[in-house]
Amino acid sequence: MSAPSIVILTGAGISAESGLGTFRDEGGLWAQHRIEDVATPEGFARNPQLVVDFYNARRAQAADANPNAAHMALARLQAEHAGSVTLVTQNVDDLHEKGGSVDVIHMHGALNSALCATCEHRWPAPLAMSVGQDCPYCTGPTARPDIVWFGEIPYHMERIERALANADVFVAIGTSGNVYPAAGFVQMARHVGAETIEINLEPGENVGLFDDVRAGKASETVPNWVAEVLAG
Ligand code: NAD
Ligand code: ZN
C-alpha cells in the first residue's frame, strides 16, 4: 500500500503554548472584544480604527512568538512522510512557517498580509497598519487586514476540498470544532472513508465524529502522533 495521504487542520490550540491566546481564553485579546466589533465586515465599517488596532496588537504579539514542539513536529512530518501532507490552518499567525512548514493553507487569512478591499491586491502588511492606507496597486485608500471575518468566505476552499476527497487520514488539532466550514471537514473526510483523529486539550464540539480522540497539550500529543506515523 502506498503511504497515506494526510490532511491536517489546526486551530488556536496549537499556538496556545506559544503564548497566543485562544478565543476562549479568559483575559485574552478576544475576551476584551466582541466578535461583532472586531471580526465582521460590519464592525470594520463602523469603527475601522478599533479593528485595525486590534489586529495590530495581534500582529505584534505573533511577531514576538516562537513556534512550539507541535508546530515543529508537523514540519517534520511534511518533510519526512512519503505520502502527501496537506496542512490547513484556521490560525492567522505564522508559527507553522516559523516552525519550518511549507505551503501552509491559511483558510482564515494571515496577520502578515494586507488586502485591498477595492481590487483584492495583497501585499506584506507593515507591523502597524493604519486606517485608510493606500493600496500599492490601485492606489485606493482601502487597505484592510487580510483576515477572513465572520460572514466572509474562507480562502482556498476548492483546494482543501480536493485534498479532503483524497484523504486517508484527517487530523484536527487544537480546534473547538464550532466554526464552519472548518468544523465540517471531519464529515467530508469520513465520507471518503478516511480515518479521523482529534488531538485537543478538551474535546471539541464535533468530537463524536472522530474515530480516535487524543487529549492533552499539543506540544506533547502532536510530536507523539507524528512519531507514530513516521514509524509506520
Ligand atoms: P478556539 O479558541 O475556539 O478553540 C481552541 C481549542 O484549542 C479548544 O478546543 C481548546 O481545548 C484547545 N486547546 C487549548 N490549549 C491547547 C493546547 N495547549 N494544546 C492543544 N489544544 C489546546 O479556536 P479555533 O477552534 O481555532 O477557532 C476557530 C476559528 O473560529 C478561528 O480561526 C476564528 O476565525 C474563529 N473565531 C472563533 C471564536 C470563538 O469564540 N470560538 C471567536 C472569534 C473567532
Ligand atoms: Zn487596490
Tab-separated table of N, CA, C and O and ligand atoms in Angstrom, residues 116-121 123 135-140 142, ligand 2:
chain	number	residue	atom	x	y	z
A	116	CYS	N	-6.431	44.762	-0.327
A	116	CYS	CA	-7.167	45.941	-0.784
A	116	CYS	C	-8.637	45.573	-0.956
A	116	CYS	O	-8.967	44.644	-1.696
A	117	ALA	N	-9.509	46.288	-0.252
A	117	ALA	CA	-10.941	45.998	-0.317
A	117	ALA	C	-11.518	46.361	-1.688
A	117	ALA	O	-12.603	45.906	-2.041
A	118	THR	N	-10.795	47.164	-2.467
A	118	THR	CA	-11.293	47.555	-3.787
A	118	THR	C	-10.883	46.555	-4.866
A	118	THR	O	-11.722	46.063	-5.602
A	119	CYS	N	-9.576	46.265	-4.956
A	119	CYS	CA	-9.100	45.464	-6.103
A	119	CYS	C	-8.596	44.085	-5.684
A	119	CYS	O	-8.155	43.315	-6.528
A	120	GLU	N	-8.622	43.768	-4.390
A	120	GLU	CA	-8.202	42.461	-3.867
A	120	GLU	C	-6.717	42.174	-4.024
A	120	GLU	O	-6.282	41.031	-3.935
A	121	HIS	N	-5.938	43.216	-4.291
A	121	HIS	CA	-4.487	43.043	-4.301
A	121	HIS	C	-4.020	42.743	-2.874
A	121	HIS	O	-4.587	43.250	-1.909
A	123	TRP	N	-0.477	42.380	-0.224
A	123	TRP	CA	0.934	42.704	-0.050
A	123	TRP	C	1.305	42.488	1.416
A	123	TRP	O	0.413	42.377	2.269
A	135	CYS	N	-3.562	51.363	-1.239
A	135	CYS	CA	-3.196	50.116	-1.902
A	135	CYS	C	-2.055	50.408	-2.882
A	135	CYS	O	-2.165	51.328	-3.693
A	136	PRO	N	-0.972	49.632	-2.835
A	136	PRO	CA	0.151	49.901	-3.731
A	136	PRO	C	-0.177	49.601	-5.195
A	136	PRO	O	0.538	50.040	-6.092
A	137	TYR	N	-1.278	48.915	-5.456
A	137	TYR	CA	-1.622	48.547	-6.831
A	137	TYR	C	-2.583	49.553	-7.461
A	137	TYR	O	-2.287	50.178	-8.467
A	138	CYS	N	-3.755	49.768	-6.820
A	138	CYS	CA	-4.762	50.650	-7.431
A	138	CYS	C	-4.758	52.044	-6.794
A	138	CYS	O	-5.516	52.918	-7.220
A	139	THR	N	-3.929	52.224	-5.757
A	139	THR	CA	-3.766	53.482	-5.011
A	139	THR	C	-5.008	53.921	-4.214
A	139	THR	O	-5.007	54.993	-3.610
A	140	GLY	N	-6.063	53.093	-4.210
A	140	GLY	CA	-7.247	53.428	-3.396
A	140	GLY	C	-6.891	53.383	-1.904
A	140	GLY	O	-6.043	52.597	-1.495
A	142	THR	N	-7.896	51.921	0.578
A	142	THR	CA	-8.812	50.865	1.038
A	142	THR	C	-8.098	49.619	1.531
A	142	THR	O	-8.587	48.505	1.374
B	2	ZN	ZN	-6.251	48.100	-4.678
